[in-house]
mmCIF file of C-alpha atoms and ligand atoms in Angstrom:
data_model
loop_
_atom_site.group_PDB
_atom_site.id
_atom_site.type_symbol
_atom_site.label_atom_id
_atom_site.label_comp_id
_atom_site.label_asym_id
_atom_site.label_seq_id
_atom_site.Cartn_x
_atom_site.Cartn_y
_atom_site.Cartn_z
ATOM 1 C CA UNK A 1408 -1.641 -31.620 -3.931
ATOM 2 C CA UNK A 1409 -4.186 -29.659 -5.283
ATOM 3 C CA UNK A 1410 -5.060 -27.007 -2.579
ATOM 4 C CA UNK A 1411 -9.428 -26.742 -3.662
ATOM 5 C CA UNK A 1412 -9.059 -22.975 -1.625
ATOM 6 C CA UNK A 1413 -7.906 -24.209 1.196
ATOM 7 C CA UNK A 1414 -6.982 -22.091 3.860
ATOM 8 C CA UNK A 1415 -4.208 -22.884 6.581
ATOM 9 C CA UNK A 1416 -5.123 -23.338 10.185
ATOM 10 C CA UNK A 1417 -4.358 -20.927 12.528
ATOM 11 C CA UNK A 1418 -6.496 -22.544 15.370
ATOM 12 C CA UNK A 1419 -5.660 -24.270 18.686
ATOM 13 C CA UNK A 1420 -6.561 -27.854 16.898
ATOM 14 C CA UNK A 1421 -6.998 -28.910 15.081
ATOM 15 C CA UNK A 1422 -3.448 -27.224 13.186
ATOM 16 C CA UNK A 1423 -2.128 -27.461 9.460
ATOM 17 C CA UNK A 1424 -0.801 -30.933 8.788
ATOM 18 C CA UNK A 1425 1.664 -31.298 5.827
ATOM 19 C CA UNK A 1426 0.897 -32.635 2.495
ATOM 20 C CA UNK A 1427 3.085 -35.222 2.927
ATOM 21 C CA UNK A 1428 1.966 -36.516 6.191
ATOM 22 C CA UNK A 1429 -1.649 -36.312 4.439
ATOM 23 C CA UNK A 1430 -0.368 -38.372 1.992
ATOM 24 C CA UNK A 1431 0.940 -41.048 4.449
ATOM 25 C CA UNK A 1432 -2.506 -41.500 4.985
ATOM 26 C CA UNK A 1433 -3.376 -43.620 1.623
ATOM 27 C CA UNK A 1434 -1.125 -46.399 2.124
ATOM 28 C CA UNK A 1435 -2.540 -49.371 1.131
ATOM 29 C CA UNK A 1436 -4.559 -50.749 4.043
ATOM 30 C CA UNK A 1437 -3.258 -54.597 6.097
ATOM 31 C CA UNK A 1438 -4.911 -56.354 8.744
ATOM 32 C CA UNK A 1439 -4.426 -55.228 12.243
ATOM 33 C CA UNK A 1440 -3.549 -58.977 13.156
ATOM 34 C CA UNK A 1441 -0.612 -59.308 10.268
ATOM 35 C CA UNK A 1442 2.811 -59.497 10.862
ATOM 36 C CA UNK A 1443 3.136 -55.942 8.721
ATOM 37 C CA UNK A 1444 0.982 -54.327 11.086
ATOM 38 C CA UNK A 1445 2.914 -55.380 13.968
ATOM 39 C CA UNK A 1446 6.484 -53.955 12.499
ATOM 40 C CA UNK A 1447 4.045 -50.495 12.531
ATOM 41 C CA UNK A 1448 3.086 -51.046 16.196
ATOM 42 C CA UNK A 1449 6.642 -52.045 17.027
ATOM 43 C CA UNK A 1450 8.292 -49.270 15.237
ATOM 44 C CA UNK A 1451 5.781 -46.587 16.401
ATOM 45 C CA UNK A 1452 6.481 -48.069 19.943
ATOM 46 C CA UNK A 1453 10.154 -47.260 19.375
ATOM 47 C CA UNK A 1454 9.446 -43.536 18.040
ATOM 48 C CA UNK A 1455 7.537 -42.654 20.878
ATOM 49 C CA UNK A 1456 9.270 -43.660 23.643
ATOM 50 C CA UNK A 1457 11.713 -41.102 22.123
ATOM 51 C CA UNK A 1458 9.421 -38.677 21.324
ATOM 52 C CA UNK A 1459 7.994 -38.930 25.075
ATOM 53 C CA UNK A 1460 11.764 -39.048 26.500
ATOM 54 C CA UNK A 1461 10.371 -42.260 28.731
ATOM 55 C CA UNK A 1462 11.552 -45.597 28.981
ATOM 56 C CA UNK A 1463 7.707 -46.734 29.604
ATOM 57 C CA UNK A 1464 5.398 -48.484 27.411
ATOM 58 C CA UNK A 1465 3.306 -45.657 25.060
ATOM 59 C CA UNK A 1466 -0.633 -45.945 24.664
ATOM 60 C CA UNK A 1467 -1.776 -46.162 21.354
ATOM 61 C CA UNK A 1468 -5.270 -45.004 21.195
ATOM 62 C CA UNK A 1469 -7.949 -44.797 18.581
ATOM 63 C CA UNK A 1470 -10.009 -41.649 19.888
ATOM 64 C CA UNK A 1471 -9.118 -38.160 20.721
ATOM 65 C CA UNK A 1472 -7.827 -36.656 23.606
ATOM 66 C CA UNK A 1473 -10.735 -36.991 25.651
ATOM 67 C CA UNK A 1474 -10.795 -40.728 25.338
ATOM 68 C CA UNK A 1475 -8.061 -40.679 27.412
ATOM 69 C CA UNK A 1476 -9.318 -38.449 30.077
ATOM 70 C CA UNK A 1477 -12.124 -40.781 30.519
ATOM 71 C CA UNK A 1478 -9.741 -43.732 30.609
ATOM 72 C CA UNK A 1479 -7.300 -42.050 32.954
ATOM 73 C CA UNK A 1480 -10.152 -41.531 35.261
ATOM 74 C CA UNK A 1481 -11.348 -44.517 35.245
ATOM 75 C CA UNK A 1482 -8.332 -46.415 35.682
ATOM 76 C CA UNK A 1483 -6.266 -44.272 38.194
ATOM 77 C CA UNK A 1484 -8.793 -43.305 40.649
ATOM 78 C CA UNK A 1485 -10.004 -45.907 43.223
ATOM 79 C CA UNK A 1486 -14.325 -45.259 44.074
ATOM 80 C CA UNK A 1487 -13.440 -44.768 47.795
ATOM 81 C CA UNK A 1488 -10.121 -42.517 47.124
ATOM 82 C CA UNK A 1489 -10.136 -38.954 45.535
ATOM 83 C CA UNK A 1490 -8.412 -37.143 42.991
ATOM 84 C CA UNK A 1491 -7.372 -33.751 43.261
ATOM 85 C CA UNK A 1492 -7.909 -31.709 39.963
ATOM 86 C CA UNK A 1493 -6.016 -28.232 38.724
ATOM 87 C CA UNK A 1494 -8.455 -26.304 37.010
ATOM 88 C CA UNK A 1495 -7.863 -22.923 35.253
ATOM 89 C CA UNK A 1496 -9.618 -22.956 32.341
ATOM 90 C CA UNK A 1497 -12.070 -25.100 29.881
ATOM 91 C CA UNK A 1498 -10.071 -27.945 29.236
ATOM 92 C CA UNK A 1499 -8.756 -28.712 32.981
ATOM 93 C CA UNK A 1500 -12.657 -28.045 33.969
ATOM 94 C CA UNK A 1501 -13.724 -30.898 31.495
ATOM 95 C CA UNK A 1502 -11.607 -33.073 32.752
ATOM 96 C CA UNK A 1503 -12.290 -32.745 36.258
ATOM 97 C CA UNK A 1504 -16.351 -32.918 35.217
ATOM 98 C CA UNK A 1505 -15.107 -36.772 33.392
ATOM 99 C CA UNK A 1506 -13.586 -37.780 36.592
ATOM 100 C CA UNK A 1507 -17.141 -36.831 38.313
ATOM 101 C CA UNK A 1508 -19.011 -38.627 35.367
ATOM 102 C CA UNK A 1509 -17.459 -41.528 35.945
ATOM 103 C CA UNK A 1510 -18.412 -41.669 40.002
ATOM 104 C CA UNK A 1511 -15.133 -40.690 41.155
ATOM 105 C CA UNK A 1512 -14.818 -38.063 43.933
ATOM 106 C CA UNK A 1513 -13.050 -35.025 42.907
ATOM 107 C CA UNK A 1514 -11.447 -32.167 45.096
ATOM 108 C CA UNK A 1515 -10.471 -29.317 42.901
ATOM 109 C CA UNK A 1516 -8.156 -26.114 43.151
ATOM 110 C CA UNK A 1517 -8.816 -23.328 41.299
ATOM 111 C CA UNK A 1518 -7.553 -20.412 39.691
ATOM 112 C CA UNK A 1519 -8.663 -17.437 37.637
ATOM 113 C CA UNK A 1520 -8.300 -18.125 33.978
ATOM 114 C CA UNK A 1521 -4.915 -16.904 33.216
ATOM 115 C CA UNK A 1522 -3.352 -17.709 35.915
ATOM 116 C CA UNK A 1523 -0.867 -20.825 36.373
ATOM 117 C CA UNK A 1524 -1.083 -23.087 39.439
ATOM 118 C CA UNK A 1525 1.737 -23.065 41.209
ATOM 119 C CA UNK A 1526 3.505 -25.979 43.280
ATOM 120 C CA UNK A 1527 2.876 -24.203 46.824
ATOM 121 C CA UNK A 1528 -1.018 -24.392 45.804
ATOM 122 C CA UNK A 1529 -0.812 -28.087 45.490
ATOM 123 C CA UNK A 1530 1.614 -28.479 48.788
ATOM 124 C CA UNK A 1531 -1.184 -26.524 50.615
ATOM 125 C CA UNK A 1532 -4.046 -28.997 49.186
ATOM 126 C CA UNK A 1533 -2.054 -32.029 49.884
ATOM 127 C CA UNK A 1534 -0.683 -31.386 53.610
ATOM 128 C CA UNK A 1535 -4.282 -30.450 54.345
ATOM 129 C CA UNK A 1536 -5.778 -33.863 53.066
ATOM 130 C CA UNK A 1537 -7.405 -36.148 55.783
ATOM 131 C CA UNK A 1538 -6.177 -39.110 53.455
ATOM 132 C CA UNK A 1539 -3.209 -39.485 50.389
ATOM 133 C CA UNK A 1540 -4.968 -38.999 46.942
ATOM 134 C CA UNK A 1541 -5.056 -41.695 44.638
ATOM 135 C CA UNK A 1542 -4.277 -38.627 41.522
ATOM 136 C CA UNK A 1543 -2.864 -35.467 40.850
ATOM 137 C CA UNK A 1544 -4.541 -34.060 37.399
ATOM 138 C CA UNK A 1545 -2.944 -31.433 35.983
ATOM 139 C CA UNK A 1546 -3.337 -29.857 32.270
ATOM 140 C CA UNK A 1547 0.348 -28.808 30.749
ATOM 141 C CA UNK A 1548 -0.901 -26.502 28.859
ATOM 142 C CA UNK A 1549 -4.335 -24.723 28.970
ATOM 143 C CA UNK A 1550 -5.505 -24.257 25.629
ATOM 144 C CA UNK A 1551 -8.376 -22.080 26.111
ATOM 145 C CA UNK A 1552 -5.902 -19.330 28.516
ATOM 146 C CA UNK A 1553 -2.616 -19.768 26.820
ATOM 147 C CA UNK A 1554 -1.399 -20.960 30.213
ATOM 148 C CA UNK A 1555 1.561 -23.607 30.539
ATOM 149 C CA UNK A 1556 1.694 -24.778 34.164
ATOM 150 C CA UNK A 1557 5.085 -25.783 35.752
ATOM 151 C CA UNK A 1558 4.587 -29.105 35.520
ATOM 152 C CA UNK A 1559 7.454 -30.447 36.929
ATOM 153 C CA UNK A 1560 7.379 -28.160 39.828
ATOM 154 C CA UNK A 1561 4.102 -29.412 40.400
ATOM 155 C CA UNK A 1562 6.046 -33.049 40.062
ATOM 156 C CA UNK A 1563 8.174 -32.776 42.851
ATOM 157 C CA UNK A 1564 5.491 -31.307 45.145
ATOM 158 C CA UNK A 1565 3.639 -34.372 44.678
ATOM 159 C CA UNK A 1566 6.662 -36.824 44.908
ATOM 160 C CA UNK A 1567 7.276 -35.069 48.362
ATOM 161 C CA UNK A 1568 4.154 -35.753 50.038
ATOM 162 C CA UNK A 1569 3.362 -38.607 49.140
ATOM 163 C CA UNK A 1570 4.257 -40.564 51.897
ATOM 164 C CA UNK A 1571 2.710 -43.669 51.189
ATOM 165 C CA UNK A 1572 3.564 -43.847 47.335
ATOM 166 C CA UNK A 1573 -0.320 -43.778 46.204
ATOM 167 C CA UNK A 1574 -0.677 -40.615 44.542
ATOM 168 C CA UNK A 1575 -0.378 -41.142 40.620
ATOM 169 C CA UNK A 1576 0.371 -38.215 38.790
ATOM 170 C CA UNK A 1577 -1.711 -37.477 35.382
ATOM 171 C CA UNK A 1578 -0.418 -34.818 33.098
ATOM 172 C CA UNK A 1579 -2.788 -33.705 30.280
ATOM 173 C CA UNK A 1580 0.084 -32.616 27.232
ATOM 174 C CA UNK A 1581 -2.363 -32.426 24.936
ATOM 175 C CA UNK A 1582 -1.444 -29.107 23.373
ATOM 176 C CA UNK A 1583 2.162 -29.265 24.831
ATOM 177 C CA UNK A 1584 3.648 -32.493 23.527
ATOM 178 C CA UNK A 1585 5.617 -32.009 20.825
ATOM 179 C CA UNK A 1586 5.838 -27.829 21.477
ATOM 180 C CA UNK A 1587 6.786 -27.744 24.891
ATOM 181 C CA UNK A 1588 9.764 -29.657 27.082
ATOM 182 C CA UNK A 1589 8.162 -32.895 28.330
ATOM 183 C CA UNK A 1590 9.973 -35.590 30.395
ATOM 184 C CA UNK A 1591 7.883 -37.963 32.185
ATOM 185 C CA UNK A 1592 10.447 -40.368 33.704
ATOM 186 C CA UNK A 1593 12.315 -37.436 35.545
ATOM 187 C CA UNK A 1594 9.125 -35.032 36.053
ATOM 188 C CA UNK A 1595 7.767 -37.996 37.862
ATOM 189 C CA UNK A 1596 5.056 -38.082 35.653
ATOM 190 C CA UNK A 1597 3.042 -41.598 35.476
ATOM 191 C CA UNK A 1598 0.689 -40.791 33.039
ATOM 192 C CA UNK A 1599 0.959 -38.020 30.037
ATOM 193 C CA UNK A 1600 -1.787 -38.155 27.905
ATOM 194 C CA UNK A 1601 -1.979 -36.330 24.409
ATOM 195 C CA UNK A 1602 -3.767 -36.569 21.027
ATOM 196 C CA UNK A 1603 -2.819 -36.062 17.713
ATOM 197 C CA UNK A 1604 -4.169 -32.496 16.123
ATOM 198 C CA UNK A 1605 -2.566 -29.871 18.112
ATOM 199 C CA UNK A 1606 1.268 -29.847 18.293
ATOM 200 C CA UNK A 1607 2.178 -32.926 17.184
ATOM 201 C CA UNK A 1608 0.463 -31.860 13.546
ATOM 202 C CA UNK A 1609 -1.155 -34.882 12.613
ATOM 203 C CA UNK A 1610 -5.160 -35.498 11.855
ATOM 204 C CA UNK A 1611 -7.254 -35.400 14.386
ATOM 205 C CA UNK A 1612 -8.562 -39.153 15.707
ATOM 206 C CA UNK A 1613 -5.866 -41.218 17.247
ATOM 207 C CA UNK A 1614 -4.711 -40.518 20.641
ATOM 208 C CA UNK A 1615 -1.357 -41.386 22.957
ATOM 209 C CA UNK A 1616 -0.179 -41.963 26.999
ATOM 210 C CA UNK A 1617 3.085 -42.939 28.265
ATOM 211 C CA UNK A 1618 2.234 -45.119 31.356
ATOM 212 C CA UNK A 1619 4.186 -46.024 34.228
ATOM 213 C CA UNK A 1620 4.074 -49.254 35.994
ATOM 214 C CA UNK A 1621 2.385 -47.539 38.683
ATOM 215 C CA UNK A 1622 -0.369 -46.805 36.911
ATOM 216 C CA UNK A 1623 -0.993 -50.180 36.057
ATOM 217 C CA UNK A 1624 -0.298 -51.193 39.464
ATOM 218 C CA UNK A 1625 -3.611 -49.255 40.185
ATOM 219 C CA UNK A 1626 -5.684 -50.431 37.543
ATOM 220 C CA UNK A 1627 -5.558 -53.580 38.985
ATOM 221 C CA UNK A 1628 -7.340 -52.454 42.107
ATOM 222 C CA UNK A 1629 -10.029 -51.454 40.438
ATOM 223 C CA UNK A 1630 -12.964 -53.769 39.391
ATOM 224 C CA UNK A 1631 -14.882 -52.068 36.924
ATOM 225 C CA UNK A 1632 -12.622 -50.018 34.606
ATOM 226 C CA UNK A 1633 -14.732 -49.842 31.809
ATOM 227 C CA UNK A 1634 -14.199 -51.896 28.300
ATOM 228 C CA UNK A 1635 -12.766 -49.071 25.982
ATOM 229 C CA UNK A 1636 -10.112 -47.875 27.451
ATOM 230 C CA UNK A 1637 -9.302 -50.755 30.070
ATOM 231 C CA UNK A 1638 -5.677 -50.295 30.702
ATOM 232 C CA UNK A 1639 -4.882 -53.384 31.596
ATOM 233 C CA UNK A 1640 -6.117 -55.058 28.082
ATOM 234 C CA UNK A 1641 -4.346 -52.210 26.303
ATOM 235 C CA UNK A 1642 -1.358 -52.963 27.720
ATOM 236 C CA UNK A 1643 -1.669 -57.039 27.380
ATOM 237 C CA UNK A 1644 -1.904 -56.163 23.832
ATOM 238 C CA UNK A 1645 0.789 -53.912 23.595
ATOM 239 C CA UNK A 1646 2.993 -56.486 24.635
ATOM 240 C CA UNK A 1647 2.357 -58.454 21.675
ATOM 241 C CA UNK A 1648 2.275 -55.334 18.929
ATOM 242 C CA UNK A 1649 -1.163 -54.874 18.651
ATOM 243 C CA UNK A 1650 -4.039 -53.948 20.063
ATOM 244 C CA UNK A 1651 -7.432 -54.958 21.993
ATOM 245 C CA UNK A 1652 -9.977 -53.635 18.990
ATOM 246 C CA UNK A 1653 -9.040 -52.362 15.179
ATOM 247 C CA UNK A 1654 -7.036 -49.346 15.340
ATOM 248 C CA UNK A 1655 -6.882 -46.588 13.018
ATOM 249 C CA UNK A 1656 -4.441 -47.984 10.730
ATOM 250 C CA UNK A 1657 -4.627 -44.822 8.415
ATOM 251 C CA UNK A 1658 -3.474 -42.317 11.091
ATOM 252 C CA UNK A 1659 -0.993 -44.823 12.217
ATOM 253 C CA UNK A 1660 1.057 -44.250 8.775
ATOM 254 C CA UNK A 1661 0.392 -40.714 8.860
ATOM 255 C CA UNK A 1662 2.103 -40.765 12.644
ATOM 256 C CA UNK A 1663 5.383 -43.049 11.916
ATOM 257 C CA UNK A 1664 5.851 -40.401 9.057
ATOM 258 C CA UNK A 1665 5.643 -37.454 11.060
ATOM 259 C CA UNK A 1666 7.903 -38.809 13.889
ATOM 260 C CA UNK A 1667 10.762 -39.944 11.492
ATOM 261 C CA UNK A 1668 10.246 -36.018 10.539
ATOM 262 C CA UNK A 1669 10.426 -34.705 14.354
ATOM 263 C CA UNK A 1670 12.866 -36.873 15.159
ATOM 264 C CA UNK A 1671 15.199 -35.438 12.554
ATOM 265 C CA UNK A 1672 14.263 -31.822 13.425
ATOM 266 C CA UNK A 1673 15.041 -33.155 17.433
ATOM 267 C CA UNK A 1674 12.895 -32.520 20.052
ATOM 268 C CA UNK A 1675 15.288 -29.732 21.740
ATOM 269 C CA UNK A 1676 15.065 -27.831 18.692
ATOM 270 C CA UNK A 1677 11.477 -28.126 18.177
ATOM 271 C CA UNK A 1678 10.818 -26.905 21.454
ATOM 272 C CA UNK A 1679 12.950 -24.149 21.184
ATOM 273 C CA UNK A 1680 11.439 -23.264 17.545
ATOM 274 C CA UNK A 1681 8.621 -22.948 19.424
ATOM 275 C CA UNK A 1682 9.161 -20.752 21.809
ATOM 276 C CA UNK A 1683 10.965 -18.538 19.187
ATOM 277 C CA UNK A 1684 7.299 -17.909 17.698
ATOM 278 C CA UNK A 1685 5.939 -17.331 21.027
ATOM 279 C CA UNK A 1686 7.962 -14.984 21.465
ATOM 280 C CA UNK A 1687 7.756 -13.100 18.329
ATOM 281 C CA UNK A 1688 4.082 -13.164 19.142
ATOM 282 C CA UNK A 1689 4.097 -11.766 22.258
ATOM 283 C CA UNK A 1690 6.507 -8.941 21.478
ATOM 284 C CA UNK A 1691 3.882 -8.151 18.877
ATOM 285 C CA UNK A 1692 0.722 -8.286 20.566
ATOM 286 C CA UNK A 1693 3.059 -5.885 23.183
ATOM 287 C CA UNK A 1694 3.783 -3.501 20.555
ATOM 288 C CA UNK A 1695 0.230 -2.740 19.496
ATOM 289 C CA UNK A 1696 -1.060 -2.286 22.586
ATOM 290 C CA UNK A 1697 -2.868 -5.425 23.078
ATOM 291 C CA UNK A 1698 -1.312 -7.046 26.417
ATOM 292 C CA UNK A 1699 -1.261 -10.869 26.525
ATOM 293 C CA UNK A 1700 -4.177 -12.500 28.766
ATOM 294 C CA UNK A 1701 -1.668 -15.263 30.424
ATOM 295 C CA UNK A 1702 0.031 -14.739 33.711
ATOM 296 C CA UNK A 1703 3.520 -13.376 32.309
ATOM 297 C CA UNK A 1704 5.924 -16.274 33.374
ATOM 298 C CA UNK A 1705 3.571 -18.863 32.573
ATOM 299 C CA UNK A 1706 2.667 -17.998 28.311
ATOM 300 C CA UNK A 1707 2.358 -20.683 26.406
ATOM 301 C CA UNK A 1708 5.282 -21.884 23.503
ATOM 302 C CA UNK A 1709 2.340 -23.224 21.909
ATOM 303 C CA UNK A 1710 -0.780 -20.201 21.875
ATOM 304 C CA UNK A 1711 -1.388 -17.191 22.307
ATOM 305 C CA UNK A 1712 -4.338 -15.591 23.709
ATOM 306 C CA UNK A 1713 -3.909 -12.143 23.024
ATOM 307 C CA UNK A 1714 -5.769 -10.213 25.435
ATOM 308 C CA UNK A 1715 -8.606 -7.634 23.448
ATOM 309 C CA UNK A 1716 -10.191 -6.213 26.328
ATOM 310 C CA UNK A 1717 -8.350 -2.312 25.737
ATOM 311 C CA UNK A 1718 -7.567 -2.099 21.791
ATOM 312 C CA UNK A 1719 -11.925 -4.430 21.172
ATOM 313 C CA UNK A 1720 -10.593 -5.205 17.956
ATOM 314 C CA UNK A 1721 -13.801 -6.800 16.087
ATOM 315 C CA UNK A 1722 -12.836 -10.105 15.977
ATOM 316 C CA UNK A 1723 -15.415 -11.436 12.993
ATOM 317 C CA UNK A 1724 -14.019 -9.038 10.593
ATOM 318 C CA UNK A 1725 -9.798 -9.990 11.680
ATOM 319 C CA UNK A 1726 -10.949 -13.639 11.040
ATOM 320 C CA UNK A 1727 -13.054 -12.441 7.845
ATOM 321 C CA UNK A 1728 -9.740 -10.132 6.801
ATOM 322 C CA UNK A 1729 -7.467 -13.282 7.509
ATOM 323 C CA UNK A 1730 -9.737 -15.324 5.318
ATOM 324 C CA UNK A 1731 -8.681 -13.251 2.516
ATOM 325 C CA UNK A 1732 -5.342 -13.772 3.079
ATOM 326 C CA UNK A 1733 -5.446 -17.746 2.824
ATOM 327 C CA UNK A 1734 -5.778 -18.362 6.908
ATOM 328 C CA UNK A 1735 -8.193 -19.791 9.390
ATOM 329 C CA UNK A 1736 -8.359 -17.714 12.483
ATOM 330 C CA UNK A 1737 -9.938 -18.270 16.350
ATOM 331 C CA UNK A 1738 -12.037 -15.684 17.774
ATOM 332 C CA UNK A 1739 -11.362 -16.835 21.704
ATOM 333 C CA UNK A 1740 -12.591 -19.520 23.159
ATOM 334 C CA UNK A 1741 -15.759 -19.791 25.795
ATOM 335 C CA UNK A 1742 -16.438 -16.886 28.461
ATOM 336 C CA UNK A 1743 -13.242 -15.230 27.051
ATOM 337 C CA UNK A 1744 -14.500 -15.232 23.657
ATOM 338 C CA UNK A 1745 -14.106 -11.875 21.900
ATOM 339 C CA UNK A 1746 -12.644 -10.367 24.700
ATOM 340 C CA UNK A 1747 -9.297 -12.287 23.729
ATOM 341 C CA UNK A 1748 -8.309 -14.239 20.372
ATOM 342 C CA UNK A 1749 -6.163 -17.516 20.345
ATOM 343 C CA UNK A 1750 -2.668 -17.081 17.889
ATOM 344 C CA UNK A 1751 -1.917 -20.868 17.830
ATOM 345 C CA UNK A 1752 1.860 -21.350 16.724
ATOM 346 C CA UNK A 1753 2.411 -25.068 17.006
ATOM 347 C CA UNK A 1754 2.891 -28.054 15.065
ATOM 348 C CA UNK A 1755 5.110 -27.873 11.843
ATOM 349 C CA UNK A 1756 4.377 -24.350 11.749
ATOM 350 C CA UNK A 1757 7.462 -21.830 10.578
ATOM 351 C CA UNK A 1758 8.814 -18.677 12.100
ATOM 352 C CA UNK A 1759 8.622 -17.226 8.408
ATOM 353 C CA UNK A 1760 4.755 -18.218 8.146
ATOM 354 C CA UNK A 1761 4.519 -16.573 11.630
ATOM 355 C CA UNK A 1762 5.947 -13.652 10.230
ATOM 356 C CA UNK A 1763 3.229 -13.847 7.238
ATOM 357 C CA UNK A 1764 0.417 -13.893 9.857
ATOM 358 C CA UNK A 1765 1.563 -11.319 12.239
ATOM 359 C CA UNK A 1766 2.003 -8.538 9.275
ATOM 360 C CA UNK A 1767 -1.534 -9.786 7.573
ATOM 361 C CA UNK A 1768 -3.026 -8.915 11.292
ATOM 362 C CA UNK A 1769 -1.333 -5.256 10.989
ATOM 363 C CA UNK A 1770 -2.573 -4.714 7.872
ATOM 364 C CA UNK A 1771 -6.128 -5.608 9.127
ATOM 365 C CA UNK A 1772 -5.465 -2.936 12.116
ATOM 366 C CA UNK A 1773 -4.132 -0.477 10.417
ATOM 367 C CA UNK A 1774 -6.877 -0.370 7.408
HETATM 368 C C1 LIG B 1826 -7.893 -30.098 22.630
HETATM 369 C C2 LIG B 1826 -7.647 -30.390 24.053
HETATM 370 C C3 LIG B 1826 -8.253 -31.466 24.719
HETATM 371 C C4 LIG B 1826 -9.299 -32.306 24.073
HETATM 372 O O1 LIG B 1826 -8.710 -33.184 23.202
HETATM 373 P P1 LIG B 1826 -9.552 -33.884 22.046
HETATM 374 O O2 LIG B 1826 -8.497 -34.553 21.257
HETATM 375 O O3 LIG B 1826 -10.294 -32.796 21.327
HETATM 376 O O4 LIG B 1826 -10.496 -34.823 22.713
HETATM 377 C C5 LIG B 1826 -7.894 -31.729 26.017
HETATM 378 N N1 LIG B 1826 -7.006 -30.977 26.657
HETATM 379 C C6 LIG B 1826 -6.407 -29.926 26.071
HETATM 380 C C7 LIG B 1826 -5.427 -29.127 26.857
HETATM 381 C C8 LIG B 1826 -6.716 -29.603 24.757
HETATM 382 O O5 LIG B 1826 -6.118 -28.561 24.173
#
């Protein structure tokens, strides 16, 4: 493929996606109601469940990640429950502000961004409440900090008090599937949500949830779930291979390609790959003097948000200088903008490619 000056991601999402999952892509298009599209549905349905390590049915959504939100709001919280919300950063505050959007009463804890939330936070907020929650939403892994919160920590917290087996638990993977260990069915997780252009390293526009029975337990209850993203129509669908409005065929290719791929490489050792280049990262932003903005404990497999505040590297001119050298580069994200810079290492990326970036970023400090 001809590369027209491209340059390779470096950012939090969307990431580099192969040539040859691009190329997946240009299959000739079928009818979402044919028996060919189907044997995709069925087979991706297969793949998934793997990929998710669940034995639950796997939303196949076309939208991005936020889609989701919105339908996991919707669907999950009852209008005279609450939901209680983790927030620590930009993405985990956007979600919470969807829940409100969509009428549903929201009690949130936070913490500083950087920081994780741990399990004895969310004990504390749920032997305090005056009724059982309907949700628990928490965000894996906090893009805009480089946080990864201990999920399943956080699991069996919730599993414990809930006495009166109401309290769904919604995990946000969307920059952890694929990167980071994930396993719903014994994390006690009834909803993971994720979409497709951060580590799973496929075009951005199609999105995925594994959902428990629970969850559509729940959606039952409630009357007005929107039309989009109405669970329960999703999953009537699903049950026949297809689904309630025309998919995004195209991206559904690209996906069954790049899950034969992970599946080969095995999730174990894709997680592990990854945390091999977080690693190498951190160790380097360590040995320039930089410091790493996440909570040490807590730093992400998946990015890095290297922390700028000492060393006030000028972070036009690194993404300018990394230009040069064939990459795209993030300058930080929101109120930390500047003051840190995201290293995203996820996806299909390589230690040896890592390596490339890493000594192109000494060169542009040491000039
Ligand atoms: C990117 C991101 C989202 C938003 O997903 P979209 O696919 O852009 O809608 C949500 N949560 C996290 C943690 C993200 O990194």
């Amino acid at each position: 493929m001809a590369t027209n000056g491209h340059k390779r991601l470096l950012i939090p999402g969307p990431v580099e996606v192969r040539p040859e999952i691009l190329q997946a892509q240009t299959e000739w298009m079928i009818g979402h109601r044919s028996t060919a599209f189907a044997d995709l549905f069925a087979r991706l349905q297969e793949k998934l469940k793997k990929a998710f390590v669940t034995q639950n049915r796997v939303f196949v959504q076309g939208s991005s990640g936020t889609g989701l939100w919105e339908g996991a709001s919707r669907n999950c919280i009852r209008d005279d429950r609450k939901a209680l919300h983790l927030v620590g950063g930009a993405f985990s505050e956007r979600w919470a502000e969807i829940s409100k959007a969509n009428g549903k009463q929201v009690d949130i804890i936070t913490v500083e961004w950087g920081q994780a939330h741990t399990p004895e936070m969310v004990a504390d907020a749920l032997k305090n409440a005056a009724q059982p929650y309907d949700a628990v939403c928490v965000v894996h892994n906090e893009t805009s900090t480089g946080v990864t919160n201990p999920i399943q920590a956080i699991g069996e917290v919730v599993r414990q008090y809930d006495t009166t087996g109401e309290t769904l638990y919604l995990v946000d993977t969307v920059s952890g599937f694929l990167g980071i260990e994930l396993r719903p069915d014994d994390w006690g997780i009834d909803l993971a949500l994720t979409s497709s252009q951060k580590a799973f390293a496929l075009p951005p526009g199609i999105a995925f949830a594994s959902i428990s029975d629970r969850v559509l337990d729940r959606a039952k209850q409630i009357p007005y779930r929107g039309y989009y993203f109405d669970f329960i129509e999703i999953d009537d669908s699903l049950k026949k291979n297809n689904t309630p409005s025309t998919p995004p065929i195209s991206l559904m290719f690209a996906a069954d390609k790049q899950l034969d791929d992970i599946l080969v490489e095995g999730l174990e050792n894709r997680w592990e790959r990854h945390l091999q280049m977080r690693d190498l990262t951190i160790n380097w932003a360590n040995a320039r003097d930089f410091g790493v903005f996440a909570q040490d404990g807590y730093r992400s497999p998946t990015v890095t948000t290297v922390d700028n505040r000492t060393k006030g590297i000028d972070v036009d001119n690194m993404a300018k200088f990394m230009g040069t050298k064939g990459f795209s580069m993030d300058k930080g994200y929101g109120k930390i903008k500047g003051k840190t810079f995201r290293i995203a290492h996820m996806g299909d990326m390589s230690i040896a490619t890592m390596e490339e970036v890493l000594s192109g970023l000494d060169e542009f400090i040491e000039q």
